[in-house]
Structure formats: C-alpha cells, structure tokens
Amino acid sequence: MANEDKSPMTDRVAMMLERSSHLWASSLDRSVDSAGKRLKPDPLNAAPAMTKVAEDFWSHPTKMYQAATAYWTGQAELWQSMTRRAMGEEVDPVIEPRRGDRRFKDEDWSKNPFFDYLKQSYLLTGKWLSEQMNNADGLTGQEKKKVDLLTRNFIDALSPSNFPGMNPEVIRTTVEEDGENLARGLEHLIRDLDRGHGNLLIQQTDMDAFEVGRNMALSPGKVIFQNQLIQLLQYAPSTEKVHKTPLLIIPPWINKFYIMDLNEQKSMIAWLVAQGHSVFVVSWVNPNDEHRNATWENYMRDGVLTAIDKVLEETGEKQTNIVGYCIGATMVGTTLSWMAEEGDKRVKSATFFTGQLEFSDAGELQAFVDEEVIDTISEAAEEHGYLAAENMFGAFNSLRANDLIWSFVVNNYLLGKENFPFDLLYWNSDSTCMPGRVHTYYLDTFYNKNQFAKGELELGGHILDPNAITLPVYHVAAIEDHIAPAASAYRMAKMIGSKDQTFVLGGSGHIAGVINPPALGKYQYWTKPGVVELDLDGWRNGAEEIAGSWWPNWDQWLAKQSRGKVAARVPGVVLGAIEDAPGSYVKDRSDAR
C-alpha cells in the first residue's frame, strides 16, 4: 500500500540520490589525501588571527559591552520601524542592500513585512559583525585580510536568500511547480559534483553555448612557434600598413589569453590589429605532470625570452614592444630587469595591465598567502606536479562570493533554472592548472617576501634591481581592482627606474577595467604625465578624467614607440605556420581531464 502512495517526484528524487551515491563518497574522500593523511582543517591558516580577535574582545569588556549595545540598539530600531509599518504608517527602511546587491531583488523582500524584516535584520547583523571584526586590535595587515575575507564569506553564506524556506521567490516557485524546481536543482547539483569529480564545481553559464575557436577567440592568425610551455600566435593584419615595431602580449597563465579575444565586439586583439599593430600573443600551456619541474626561470627563458626571440626573427626587427597582464606583468617586469643586467635592449617599451611588482599591500589575494598556506599548497601540488584548476577558481570566486557562488546556488539548485549563456563567465569557468613549483615560488617570493621590490630577488645568475627598468612604460590600473589594487600598481611605477612613464587609472575592475572596447562607451579613465607624486591619492589630484575607454590613448602612446610603418606582415612567412589561431594549447580544458 505504501508503494502505491509514492509519487513520481519521490521516485525521481530516490533515483537521483542512488545515482549520486558514488559522488557523495568521492566528495568525502577529498578530506583524505592519497597517502591517507587527513587534509588540514584550516588551509587558510586563519585560526591564529581569529584567536587574536577573540583575545582582544575578552581582554576589553568595555568593547564587548559597546558592541552588544550597538547590536541591540539597531535591532530595537528595526523592531520599532516594523511595528509602525504594521500600524499602517509609511516608514523608510532602517537599512538597505548596498548598490548592486541582487540577492533581494524579488519584490516580496520589500512588500512582505516578514521578508522585509528578515532581510533588514540580516543586513544589520552582517554590518554589525563586519564592523566588530574590522575593529579588532593587534592584527597584522595580512591577518586583517584573512579576518575580513572569512567574515565576509560567513555573512554571505548565511544570507536568508540562500535558504529555500526563507527565500520568497524559491517558496513561490516550489509551490507553483510542485517541487519540480528542487528536483531539477538536485540534478544540477549531481551534474556539478560529477564535473568536479567529487568536488562541487558550480556551473556559472551554459557550457555548451560556447567553444573556443567556434564562437570565441576568432581573430584570424597562425601559431608560428611552440615549445613545452607556449604557443606563439601571430595575428593576420587588417590594414595595408602596420607599425614597424611589433607588439608582443604576455597574458597571465592563471587564466587563458582569449579574455582579450572573446568576440568581435570585445576583442582587444582585433582592435589592435585594426589600428595597424603587428600583434603576437603567448598562449601558455595548461600544465600537467610533465611540467612538475618547471620553474619561474623556465617560464622566463622558455616563455617570454623565447617569444621575444621568435617575434624578432619573424619580423626581422631589432626591438619589440611588450605587454604584460596580471601575473604576466610580474613576469615581464622581472624579465626586463634581468635583460637590463644582461645588457639586452631588444624591448622598446613595456605596458603593464593591472600589474604588480611591489607586494607590500597586494590586495585581497594576500589573505591566501603565508608560510603555512604555501606549505599546504605545495603539498597539494606535489602529487600531480601541478595545482588543480578548481583551487584557483575557488579562490577567485570566494572574493566575490555573492556574485560568483551564492547567486548560482540559488539559481541552479533552489530555483532549478538553467544558466544563461554569458561569454565572460564561460571564460571564467575555463580555468587552468598551475605548475606547482612556479605557483609556490610566485606566492612566496612576491606576495610573502616581496623580494623583487627589496632588491633581493636572484634569478638567472643576477640579483635583480627594479630600478634597472629604464625603457618607456605605460601602466594601466583599475579603480575597483580587488586582485591587483591600483595603489599597488602605482607603487610599482614609483619603484622602477624609467623616467618616461604614463599612468592610467581605468574604471571598473581587474577584467572590465582592461577589456573595455571604445565602441561600448563604458566607464572612464584618469591620466596625467609622470608618476612624481608620493602615492596614488596624490597622483589623482589634478589627473584628467576622460569618458570612455583608455585604448585610444594607449594606441597613440604605442604609435610613438614605433618607428614608422611598413607593409602588412603575413603570419608565419619566416617561421612557418603550425596551425590556425587560437591554437591547441588554449583548447585544453582542465575539467575534461
């Protein structure tokens, strides 16, 4: 009789749970490594910082009393406001979501008194907790970053919008669809666990809507050289004449280069080609066990220096302009310093996109870096020789958890919706692995010890001096960049020895601040000659604000670094063509392994 009472929904959920049992087991196995050793419960090494916070409060009873009073005062004010509203009075909210917070966009969060109270009480509590943690004394700068990151992620996770019984849109959808949304959500959850091989790898967009080389990264060109670390791409000209001095772009190997060539409307590469530049781009390999012994010096010699060799060999020129983006800028900076020590003058000018060479206050990622964390990362990378792609993917997503984690939890799992096709999120999900030794070297040498800025970095037989970089430099920072803060980029400009520097502060963040085509008419930028002021705040006083993209300004600067124009260059005339752009290295997906 009981079997007759079973509904199709019950059978469907039971089948999915049975199908997913091996995934749950695999997920539990992730807490133990291949040697049977249980993984560290505090991989961020935040316990010491949190202990200091607790000690600060326990040793200052007055601070605890003031904090408790502030909390209950805010809650009492909210209760009074809701009571007045219940009596029919028009009242303003005690607190409202910050601008751009989409968690509470459903109208019931404001119109329904219960959900309005739930929302405002949560916002007040989150604001109060964040203030108390930020006011804790005795923390180092890095410990403050750890506490801030953990506190923010804790507050974000406990948002009532993330719970099916507290989210009015989820409740309404569940009633209307008789629970079908939750069944679909469970299917999506199983799919994402399967895709992550036991780890939850949240799908952020329709992964079938895009394909590199089919509807992304379409600028025509050829792979003209490759080795174990890079493919070198040369793009086909679209003008009869091109600038004599070629342009070599060194992207980060943390992400794939096609962020600069998403589509025709958003392609920096296509735009540069249209302005008459001979554009070459490095496409880094997605590392595997074969790259376990790769070092920072390998990436410099077999990556940047080899690319310079091949660009000049292909074009017959004696110098090239060079661009470094994010960690690519760090690599270009150390390479230029090394080249200066060698007396190598084959680079005419350098452009740094959201780059850092001075890491004393290097943004939110610094929360992930200290001796303990580096040891943990090193151990994790030792088994395969590389750090799995989902590690960096998860770290970056945690910096914007509401937008990149919890919004998809609600959409995919609670509402059971399919993802909307979005090229930028596809690129964001197309994560790369990290060669273990290169990554730990980067974190320890730059983030942890700041050796290059201190003049202590030994590389390729030289002690590198940032002041040795004397060629013309164009810096691009982004005002909302939480990965490479604009102030850090300005300190980098102050640190190097060039007397011919242009600093540009773009609108938006780490990606949109750089990939901002003029045709879109978005954002703005600030600029003025030189970097003579003490800090970024001083530089901004008197800097000119210009609407739109900084790309035309950069193009004018690049034109000055080139020596006239020559006939357009066909890719691979000297070195030959291996395959069409975007090449095969960029198509190697980590989640397909």
Coordinates of C-alpha atoms in Angstrom, one line a residue:
M1 CA 0.0 0.0 0.0
A2 CA 2.9 2.3 0.8
N3 CA 4.3 1.8 -2.6
E4 CA 1.1 3.0 -4.2
D5 CA 1.4 6.2 -2.3
K6 CA 4.7 7.0 -3.9
S7 CA 4.6 9.9 -6.3
P8 CA 6.6 10.2 -9.5
M9 CA 8.6 13.0 -7.8
T10 CA 9.5 10.7 -4.9
D11 CA 10.7 8.0 -7.4
R12 CA 12.7 10.6 -9.3
V13 CA 14.5 12.0 -6.3
A14 CA 15.2 8.5 -4.9
M15 CA 16.7 7.6 -8.3
M16 CA 18.9 10.7 -8.4
L17 CA 20.1 10.1 -4.8
E18 CA 21.0 6.5 -5.7
R19 CA 22.8 7.7 -8.8
S20 CA 24.8 10.2 -6.9
S21 CA 25.9 8.0 -4.0
H22 CA 29.3 7.4 -5.5
L23 CA 29.8 11.2 -5.9
W24 CA 29.0 11.8 -2.2
A25 CA 31.5 9.1 -1.3
S26 CA 34.1 10.7 -3.6
S27 CA 33.4 14.1 -2.0
L28 CA 34.0 12.7 1.4
D29 CA 37.2 11.0 0.2
R30 CA 38.5 14.5 -0.6
S31 CA 39.2 15.1 3.1
V32 CA 42.0 12.5 2.9
D33 CA 44.9 12.7 0.5
S34 CA 46.4 9.8 -1.5
A35 CA 48.7 8.8 1.4
G36 CA 45.8 8.5 3.8
K37 CA 46.7 11.7 5.6
R38 CA 43.7 13.9 6.6
L39 CA 43.9 17.3 5.0
K40 CA 44.3 20.4 7.1
P41 CA 41.1 21.7 8.6
D42 CA 42.4 25.3 8.4
P43 CA 44.0 25.6 4.9
L44 CA 43.9 29.4 5.1
N45 CA 45.7 29.3 8.5
A46 CA 43.2 31.8 9.8
A47 CA 43.0 30.3 13.4
P48 CA 45.8 32.5 14.8
A49 CA 44.1 35.6 13.5
M50 CA 40.7 34.6 14.8
T51 CA 42.3 33.8 18.2
K52 CA 43.7 37.3 18.4
V53 CA 40.2 38.7 17.7
A54 CA 38.7 36.7 20.5
E55 CA 41.5 37.7 22.9
D56 CA 41.0 41.3 22.0
F57 CA 37.3 41.2 22.9
W58 CA 37.8 39.1 26.1
S59 CA 40.5 41.5 27.3
H60 CA 38.4 44.6 26.7
P61 CA 35.0 44.2 28.4
T62 CA 34.0 47.7 27.5
K63 CA 34.4 46.9 23.9
M64 CA 32.2 43.9 24.3
Y65 CA 29.6 45.9 26.1
Q66 CA 29.6 48.6 23.4
A67 CA 29.4 46.0 20.7
A68 CA 26.4 44.3 22.3
T69 CA 24.7 47.7 22.9
A70 CA 25.2 48.7 19.3
Y71 CA 23.7 45.4 18.1
W72 CA 20.6 45.5 20.2
T73 CA 20.1 49.2 19.6
G74 CA 20.0 48.6 15.9
Q75 CA 17.6 45.6 16.2
A76 CA 15.3 47.7 18.5
E77 CA 15.2 50.4 16.0
L78 CA 14.3 47.9 13.3
W79 CA 11.5 46.4 15.5
Q80 CA 10.1 49.8 16.1
S81 CA 10.1 50.6 12.4
M82 CA 8.3 47.3 11.6
T83 CA 5.8 48.0 14.4
R84 CA 5.0 51.4 12.9
R85 CA 4.7 49.8 9.5
A86 CA 2.2 47.2 10.8
M87 CA 0.1 50.1 12.1
G88 CA -0.2 51.5 8.6
E89 CA 2.5 54.1 8.8
E90 CA 4.8 54.8 5.9
V91 CA 8.4 54.3 7.1
D92 CA 11.8 54.3 5.5
P93 CA 13.9 51.2 5.8
V94 CA 16.4 51.2 8.6
I95 CA 19.0 49.6 6.3
E96 CA 19.0 48.8 2.6
P97 CA 21.1 46.5 0.5
R98 CA 24.2 48.0 -1.0
R99 CA 24.1 49.2 -4.6
G100 CA 24.3 46.3 -7.0
D101 CA 23.2 43.7 -4.4
R102 CA 20.8 41.5 -6.4
R103 CA 20.0 39.0 -3.7
F104 CA 16.9 40.8 -2.6
K105 CA 15.6 42.0 -6.0
D106 CA 12.3 40.0 -5.6
E107 CA 9.6 42.5 -4.7
D108 CA 8.4 40.4 -1.7
W109 CA 11.7 41.2 0.1
S110 CA 10.3 44.7 0.4
K111 CA 6.5 44.4 0.2
N112 CA 6.0 41.4 2.5
P113 CA 6.6 42.6 6.2
F114 CA 8.0 39.2 7.3
F115 CA 10.6 39.0 4.5
D116 CA 11.4 42.7 4.8
Y117 CA 12.1 42.2 8.5
L118 CA 14.2 39.1 7.7
K119 CA 16.2 41.0 5.1
Q120 CA 16.8 44.1 7.3
S121 CA 17.7 42.1 10.4
Y122 CA 20.2 40.1 8.3
L123 CA 21.8 43.2 6.8
L124 CA 22.0 44.9 10.2
T125 CA 23.6 41.8 11.8
G126 CA 26.1 41.5 8.9
K127 CA 27.1 45.1 9.1
W128 CA 27.5 44.9 12.8
L129 CA 29.6 41.7 12.7
S130 CA 31.8 43.2 9.9
E131 CA 32.4 46.3 11.9
Q132 CA 33.3 44.4 15.1
M133 CA 35.8 42.2 13.3
N134 CA 37.4 45.1 11.5
N135 CA 37.8 47.0 14.8
A136 CA 39.8 44.2 16.4
D137 CA 43.2 45.3 17.6
G138 CA 46.5 43.6 17.4
L139 CA 46.3 42.1 13.9
T140 CA 48.9 42.4 11.2
G141 CA 47.8 43.7 7.8
Q142 CA 47.7 40.2 6.4
E143 CA 45.7 38.9 9.4
K144 CA 43.2 41.7 8.9
K145 CA 42.7 40.5 5.3
K146 CA 42.2 36.9 6.4
V147 CA 39.6 38.0 9.0
D148 CA 37.8 40.3 6.6
L149 CA 37.6 37.5 3.9
L150 CA 36.4 34.9 6.3
T151 CA 33.9 37.3 7.9
R152 CA 32.5 38.4 4.5
N153 CA 32.2 34.8 3.3
F154 CA 30.5 33.8 6.6
I155 CA 28.0 36.7 6.3
D156 CA 27.4 36.0 2.6
A157 CA 26.8 32.3 3.3
L158 CA 24.1 33.0 5.9
S159 CA 22.0 35.3 3.8
P160 CA 18.3 34.2 4.1
S161 CA 18.2 34.3 0.3
N162 CA 20.4 31.1 0.3
F163 CA 17.8 29.0 2.2
P164 CA 14.8 27.6 0.4
G165 CA 12.4 28.2 3.4
M166 CA 13.5 31.9 3.7
N167 CA 13.6 33.0 0.1
P168 CA 10.2 34.2 -1.2
E169 CA 11.0 33.5 -4.8
V170 CA 12.0 29.9 -4.0
I171 CA 9.0 29.3 -1.9
R172 CA 6.7 30.7 -4.6
T173 CA 8.4 28.7 -7.3
T174 CA 8.3 25.5 -5.3
V175 CA 4.5 25.9 -4.7
E176 CA 3.8 26.8 -8.4
E177 CA 5.9 23.9 -9.8
D178 CA 5.0 21.3 -7.1
G179 CA 8.7 20.9 -6.2
E180 CA 9.9 20.3 -9.8
N181 CA 12.4 23.2 -9.3
L182 CA 14.1 21.4 -6.4
A183 CA 14.2 18.1 -8.4
R184 CA 15.9 19.9 -11.3
G185 CA 18.2 21.6 -8.8
L186 CA 19.3 18.2 -7.4
E187 CA 20.0 17.1 -10.9
H188 CA 22.1 20.2 -11.4
L189 CA 23.9 19.5 -8.1
I190 CA 24.7 15.9 -9.2
R191 CA 26.0 17.2 -12.6
D192 CA 28.3 19.7 -10.9
L193 CA 29.7 17.2 -8.5
D194 CA 30.3 14.8 -11.4
R195 CA 32.0 17.6 -13.3
G196 CA 34.3 18.3 -10.4
H197 CA 35.0 14.6 -9.8
G198 CA 33.5 14.8 -6.3
N199 CA 34.3 18.5 -5.7
L200 CA 31.4 20.9 -6.2
L201 CA 32.3 22.8 -9.4
I202 CA 29.4 25.2 -9.8
Q203 CA 28.4 25.8 -13.4
Q204 CA 28.1 29.5 -14.0
T205 CA 26.9 29.6 -17.6
D206 CA 25.7 27.3 -20.4
M207 CA 28.9 25.5 -21.1
D208 CA 27.5 24.1 -24.4
A209 CA 26.8 27.6 -25.8
F210 CA 30.4 28.4 -26.4
E211 CA 33.5 26.8 -27.9
V212 CA 37.0 28.3 -28.3
G213 CA 37.7 28.6 -32.0
R214 CA 34.0 28.2 -32.9
N215 CA 32.3 31.3 -31.5
M216 CA 35.1 32.6 -29.2
A217 CA 38.7 33.6 -30.0
L218 CA 38.0 34.1 -33.7
S219 CA 40.6 36.7 -34.7
P220 CA 42.4 35.2 -37.7
G221 CA 46.0 34.3 -37.3
K222 CA 48.5 31.4 -37.0
V223 CA 50.5 29.6 -34.4
I224 CA 54.1 30.2 -35.7
F225 CA 56.1 28.6 -32.9
Q226 CA 55.6 26.2 -29.9
N227 CA 57.5 24.5 -27.2
Q228 CA 56.6 22.7 -24.0
L229 CA 55.4 25.9 -22.3
I230 CA 54.0 28.2 -25.0
Q231 CA 52.4 28.6 -28.4
L232 CA 53.2 31.9 -30.1
L233 CA 50.4 33.3 -32.1
Q234 CA 50.7 35.9 -34.9
Y235 CA 47.5 37.6 -36.0
A236 CA 46.7 38.4 -39.6
P237 CA 46.7 42.1 -40.5
S238 CA 43.6 44.0 -41.5
T239 CA 45.4 47.2 -42.7
E240 CA 47.7 47.6 -45.7
K241 CA 50.4 49.2 -43.5
V242 CA 51.4 48.2 -39.9
H243 CA 53.6 49.8 -37.3
K244 CA 57.2 48.8 -37.8
T245 CA 57.8 47.8 -34.2
P246 CA 55.7 44.6 -33.4
L247 CA 53.6 44.2 -30.2
L248 CA 54.1 41.1 -28.1
I249 CA 51.4 40.3 -25.4
I250 CA 52.3 38.2 -22.3
P251 CA 49.0 37.2 -20.7
P252 CA 48.7 35.5 -17.3
W253 CA 49.0 31.8 -17.1
I254 CA 46.5 31.7 -14.3
N255 CA 43.8 32.3 -16.9
K256 CA 43.6 31.8 -20.7
F257 CA 44.5 34.5 -23.1
Y258 CA 41.2 34.7 -25.0
I259 CA 39.8 37.1 -22.5
M260 CA 41.4 39.6 -25.0
D261 CA 39.6 37.9 -27.9
L262 CA 36.1 36.9 -26.6
N263 CA 34.3 38.0 -29.7
E264 CA 34.4 40.7 -32.4
Q265 CA 32.8 43.3 -30.2
K266 CA 35.0 42.7 -27.2
S267 CA 38.3 41.8 -28.8
M268 CA 41.3 43.8 -27.8
I269 CA 43.4 41.8 -30.2
A270 CA 41.1 42.6 -33.2
W271 CA 41.1 46.2 -32.2
L272 CA 44.9 46.5 -32.0
V273 CA 45.2 44.8 -35.4
A274 CA 42.7 47.3 -36.8
Q275 CA 44.9 50.1 -35.6
G276 CA 47.8 48.8 -37.6
H277 CA 49.8 46.8 -35.0
S278 CA 51.5 43.5 -35.7
V279 CA 50.2 41.6 -32.8
F280 CA 51.8 38.5 -31.3
V281 CA 50.3 36.7 -28.2
V282 CA 51.7 34.0 -26.0
S283 CA 49.3 31.1 -25.3
W284 CA 50.5 29.3 -22.2
V285 CA 50.3 25.5 -21.8
N286 CA 47.7 24.1 -19.4
P287 CA 50.2 22.2 -17.3
N288 CA 50.2 18.6 -16.3
D289 CA 52.5 16.2 -14.6
E290 CA 55.2 16.8 -17.4
H291 CA 55.6 20.3 -16.0
R292 CA 56.2 19.4 -12.4
N293 CA 59.8 20.6 -12.5
A294 CA 59.1 23.9 -14.3
T295 CA 60.4 27.0 -12.5
W296 CA 60.0 30.7 -12.7
E297 CA 63.2 30.9 -14.7
N298 CA 61.9 28.3 -17.2
Y299 CA 58.8 30.5 -17.7
M300 CA 61.1 33.5 -18.3
R301 CA 63.5 31.7 -20.6
D302 CA 61.3 29.3 -22.5
G303 CA 58.3 31.7 -22.3
V304 CA 59.0 35.4 -22.5
L305 CA 62.6 35.4 -23.8
T306 CA 61.9 32.8 -26.4
A307 CA 58.7 34.7 -27.6
I308 CA 60.9 37.8 -28.0
D309 CA 63.4 35.8 -30.0
K310 CA 60.7 34.4 -32.3
V311 CA 58.9 37.8 -32.8
L312 CA 62.1 39.5 -33.9
E313 CA 63.1 36.5 -36.0
E314 CA 59.7 36.5 -37.8
T315 CA 59.6 40.3 -38.3
G316 CA 63.3 41.0 -38.9
E317 CA 63.1 43.8 -36.3
K318 CA 65.7 44.5 -33.6
Q319 CA 63.1 45.5 -31.0
T320 CA 59.5 44.8 -29.9
N321 CA 57.0 46.5 -27.7
I322 CA 55.8 44.2 -24.9
V323 CA 52.6 43.9 -22.8
G324 CA 52.2 42.0 -19.5
Y325 CA 48.8 41.4 -17.9
C326 CA 48.4 40.5 -14.2
I327 CA 50.9 37.8 -13.3
G328 CA 52.2 38.2 -16.9
A329 CA 53.1 41.8 -15.9
T330 CA 55.1 40.4 -12.9
M331 CA 56.9 38.0 -15.2
V332 CA 57.6 40.8 -17.8
G333 CA 58.9 43.1 -15.0
T334 CA 61.4 40.5 -13.7
T335 CA 62.4 39.6 -17.3
L336 CA 63.1 43.3 -18.2
S337 CA 65.2 43.7 -15.1
W338 CA 67.1 40.5 -16.0
M339 CA 67.6 41.8 -19.5
A340 CA 68.9 45.1 -18.2
E341 CA 71.5 43.2 -16.2
E342 CA 72.4 41.3 -19.4
G343 CA 72.6 44.5 -21.5
D344 CA 69.8 43.1 -23.7
K345 CA 67.9 46.0 -25.3
R346 CA 65.5 44.1 -27.6
V347 CA 62.4 45.5 -25.9
K348 CA 61.5 49.0 -27.0
S349 CA 58.7 49.8 -24.5
A350 CA 56.6 48.0 -21.9
T351 CA 52.9 48.2 -21.0
F352 CA 51.6 46.7 -17.7
F353 CA 47.9 45.8 -17.3
T354 CA 46.9 45.6 -13.7
G355 CA 50.4 44.6 -12.8
Q356 CA 52.3 44.3 -9.5
L357 CA 56.0 44.2 -8.7
E358 CA 55.7 45.7 -5.2
F359 CA 53.6 43.4 -3.0
S360 CA 53.6 45.1 0.4
D361 CA 49.9 45.6 0.2
A362 CA 48.8 43.5 -2.7
G363 CA 45.1 43.1 -2.5
E364 CA 42.7 40.5 -1.2
L365 CA 44.6 37.5 -2.5
Q366 CA 47.2 38.3 0.2
A367 CA 44.7 36.6 2.6
F368 CA 45.7 33.3 1.0
V369 CA 49.4 33.7 1.5
D370 CA 51.7 32.9 4.4
E371 CA 54.2 30.2 5.2
E372 CA 51.6 27.7 6.4
V373 CA 49.3 28.3 3.4
I374 CA 52.2 28.0 1.0
D375 CA 53.2 24.7 2.6
T376 CA 49.6 23.5 2.2
I377 CA 49.6 24.5 -1.5
S378 CA 52.9 22.8 -2.0
E379 CA 51.7 19.6 -0.5
A380 CA 48.6 19.7 -2.6
A381 CA 50.6 20.2 -5.8
E382 CA 53.2 17.6 -5.0
E383 CA 51.1 14.5 -6.0
H384 CA 50.5 15.6 -9.6
G385 CA 53.2 18.3 -10.0
Y386 CA 50.5 20.9 -10.6
L387 CA 47.8 22.6 -8.6
A388 CA 44.3 21.6 -9.8
A389 CA 42.4 24.3 -11.7
E390 CA 39.4 24.3 -9.2
N391 CA 41.8 25.6 -6.5
M392 CA 42.4 29.0 -8.1
F393 CA 38.8 29.0 -9.5
G394 CA 37.5 28.7 -6.0
A395 CA 39.9 31.2 -4.5
F396 CA 38.9 33.9 -7.1
N397 CA 35.2 33.1 -6.7
S398 CA 35.4 33.5 -2.9
L399 CA 36.5 37.1 -3.3
R400 CA 33.0 37.8 -4.8
A401 CA 31.0 35.0 -3.3
N402 CA 27.6 36.6 -3.7
D403 CA 28.0 37.1 -7.4
L404 CA 30.1 34.0 -8.3
I405 CA 28.9 31.4 -5.8
W406 CA 25.6 32.0 -4.0
S407 CA 23.7 33.6 -6.9
F408 CA 24.3 30.3 -8.8
V409 CA 23.4 28.2 -5.8
V410 CA 20.0 29.9 -5.7
N411 CA 19.5 29.9 -9.5
N412 CA 20.8 26.4 -10.3
Y413 CA 19.9 24.4 -7.2
L414 CA 17.0 26.1 -5.5
L415 CA 15.1 27.5 -8.5
G416 CA 16.3 24.7 -10.8
K417 CA 17.0 27.1 -13.6
E418 CA 19.4 26.6 -16.5
N419 CA 22.3 29.0 -16.8
F420 CA 22.2 32.0 -19.1
P421 CA 24.8 32.0 -21.9
F422 CA 27.5 34.5 -20.9
D423 CA 30.9 34.6 -22.6
L424 CA 32.8 36.2 -19.7
L425 CA 31.5 33.5 -17.3
Y426 CA 32.4 30.8 -19.7
W427 CA 36.0 32.2 -19.8
N428 CA 36.0 32.4 -16.0
S429 CA 35.0 28.8 -15.8
D430 CA 37.6 27.7 -18.3
S431 CA 40.2 27.6 -15.5
T432 CA 43.8 26.5 -15.9
C433 CA 46.0 24.3 -13.7
M434 CA 49.1 25.8 -12.1
P435 CA 52.6 24.3 -12.2
G436 CA 53.2 23.6 -8.5
R437 CA 56.8 25.0 -8.2
V438 CA 56.1 28.1 -10.2
H439 CA 53.0 28.9 -8.2
T440 CA 54.5 28.4 -4.8
Y441 CA 57.6 30.4 -5.9
Y442 CA 55.3 33.2 -7.0
L443 CA 53.4 33.3 -3.8
D444 CA 56.4 33.0 -1.5
T445 CA 58.9 35.3 -3.5
F446 CA 56.5 38.1 -4.3
Y447 CA 53.4 38.0 -2.0
N448 CA 55.1 36.7 1.0
K449 CA 58.6 38.1 0.9
N450 CA 58.3 40.9 -1.6
Q451 CA 61.9 40.1 -2.7
F452 CA 61.9 41.9 -6.1
A453 CA 60.9 45.2 -4.5
K454 CA 63.5 44.8 -1.8
G455 CA 66.3 44.1 -4.4
E456 CA 66.7 40.6 -3.0
L457 CA 65.5 38.5 -6.0
E458 CA 68.1 36.3 -7.5
L459 CA 67.2 35.0 -10.9
G460 CA 69.3 33.5 -13.8
G461 CA 72.6 34.5 -12.2
H462 CA 71.7 38.1 -11.3
I463 CA 70.3 40.0 -8.3
L464 CA 67.5 41.8 -9.9
D465 CA 67.1 45.6 -9.5
P466 CA 63.7 47.1 -10.4
N467 CA 65.4 50.4 -10.9
A468 CA 67.2 48.9 -13.8
I469 CA 64.0 49.1 -15.9
T470 CA 64.5 52.4 -17.8
L471 CA 62.6 52.0 -21.0
P472 CA 59.3 53.8 -21.7
V473 CA 56.4 52.3 -19.6
Y474 CA 52.6 52.6 -19.9
H475 CA 50.7 51.5 -16.7
V476 CA 47.0 50.6 -16.6
A477 CA 45.4 50.1 -13.2
A478 CA 41.7 49.7 -12.4
I479 CA 40.0 51.7 -9.7
E480 CA 37.9 48.8 -8.4
D481 CA 40.5 46.1 -8.8
H482 CA 40.5 43.8 -5.8
I483 CA 43.2 41.5 -7.2
A484 CA 45.8 44.0 -8.2
P485 CA 44.9 47.2 -6.3
A486 CA 45.5 50.5 -8.2
A487 CA 47.6 51.8 -5.3
S488 CA 49.9 48.7 -5.6
A489 CA 50.2 49.3 -9.4
Y490 CA 51.2 52.9 -8.6
R491 CA 53.9 51.8 -6.1
M492 CA 55.2 49.6 -8.9
A493 CA 55.5 52.6 -11.2
K494 CA 57.3 54.6 -8.4
M495 CA 59.7 51.7 -7.9
I496 CA 61.1 51.2 -11.4
G497 CA 63.8 53.4 -12.9
S498 CA 62.1 54.7 -16.1
K499 CA 61.8 58.5 -16.4
D500 CA 59.3 58.1 -19.3
Q501 CA 56.2 56.7 -17.7
T502 CA 52.4 57.2 -18.3
F503 CA 50.0 56.0 -15.6
V504 CA 46.3 55.4 -16.4
L505 CA 43.6 54.7 -13.9
G506 CA 40.7 53.0 -15.6
G507 CA 37.1 52.5 -14.4
S508 CA 35.7 49.2 -13.1
G509 CA 37.8 46.2 -12.0
H510 CA 40.5 43.7 -12.9
I511 CA 38.9 42.4 -16.1
A512 CA 36.3 45.1 -17.3
G513 CA 38.8 47.8 -16.5
V514 CA 41.2 46.4 -19.1
I515 CA 38.8 44.8 -21.6
N516 CA 36.8 48.0 -22.3
P517 CA 36.4 48.5 -26.1
P518 CA 35.8 52.1 -27.2
A519 CA 32.7 51.2 -29.1
L520 CA 30.9 50.2 -25.9
G521 CA 31.2 53.7 -24.5
K522 CA 31.6 52.4 -20.9
Y523 CA 33.4 53.7 -17.8
Q524 CA 36.1 56.4 -17.8
Y525 CA 39.8 56.8 -17.1
W526 CA 42.1 59.2 -15.4
T527 CA 45.5 60.2 -16.7
K528 CA 48.3 62.7 -16.4
P529 CA 52.0 62.6 -17.3
G530 CA 54.6 61.1 -15.0
V531 CA 54.4 59.4 -11.6
V532 CA 56.2 62.0 -9.5
E533 CA 53.6 62.2 -6.6
L534 CA 54.2 60.2 -3.4
D535 CA 51.2 57.9 -3.8
L536 CA 48.1 57.3 -5.9
D537 CA 45.9 59.7 -3.9
G538 CA 48.4 62.5 -4.7
W539 CA 48.5 61.5 -8.3
R540 CA 44.7 61.6 -8.7
N541 CA 44.7 65.2 -7.6
G542 CA 44.8 67.0 -10.9
A543 CA 44.5 63.9 -13.0
E544 CA 42.2 64.4 -16.0
E545 CA 39.0 62.3 -16.1
I546 CA 38.1 61.2 -19.6
A547 CA 34.9 59.4 -20.5
G548 CA 35.1 56.0 -22.3
S549 CA 37.9 53.6 -23.0
W550 CA 41.6 54.3 -22.5
W551 CA 42.5 52.2 -25.5
P552 CA 42.8 55.1 -28.0
N553 CA 45.1 56.9 -25.5
W554 CA 47.3 53.8 -25.4
D555 CA 47.3 53.4 -29.2
Q556 CA 48.6 57.0 -29.5
W557 CA 51.4 56.2 -27.0
L558 CA 52.2 52.9 -28.8
A559 CA 52.5 54.7 -32.1
K560 CA 55.2 56.9 -30.6
Q561 CA 57.1 53.8 -29.6
S562 CA 57.1 52.5 -33.2
R563 CA 59.3 53.8 -36.0
G564 CA 57.0 54.5 -38.9
K565 CA 55.1 51.9 -40.8
V566 CA 55.8 49.0 -43.2
A567 CA 53.8 46.7 -45.4
A568 CA 51.4 44.4 -43.5
R569 CA 53.0 41.2 -42.3
V570 CA 51.5 37.9 -43.2
P571 CA 51.8 35.4 -40.3
G572 CA 54.5 32.8 -40.5
V573 CA 56.4 33.9 -43.5
V574 CA 59.7 33.2 -41.8
L575 CA 58.9 30.6 -39.1
G576 CA 56.0 28.9 -40.9
A577 CA 52.5 28.2 -39.6
I578 CA 51.9 25.2 -37.3
E579 CA 48.1 25.6 -37.1
D580 CA 45.4 28.3 -37.1
A581 CA 44.8 30.6 -34.2
P582 CA 43.8 30.3 -31.4
G583 CA 45.9 27.1 -31.3
S584 CA 45.5 23.8 -29.4
Y585 CA 47.1 24.8 -26.1
V586 CA 44.2 27.1 -25.2
K587 CA 41.6 24.4 -26.0
D588 CA 42.9 22.0 -23.3
R589 CA 40.2 22.2 -20.7
S590 CA 41.1 21.2 -17.1
D591 CA 37.6 19.9 -16.3
A592 CA 37.9 17.4 -19.2
R593 CA 40.9 15.6 -17.7

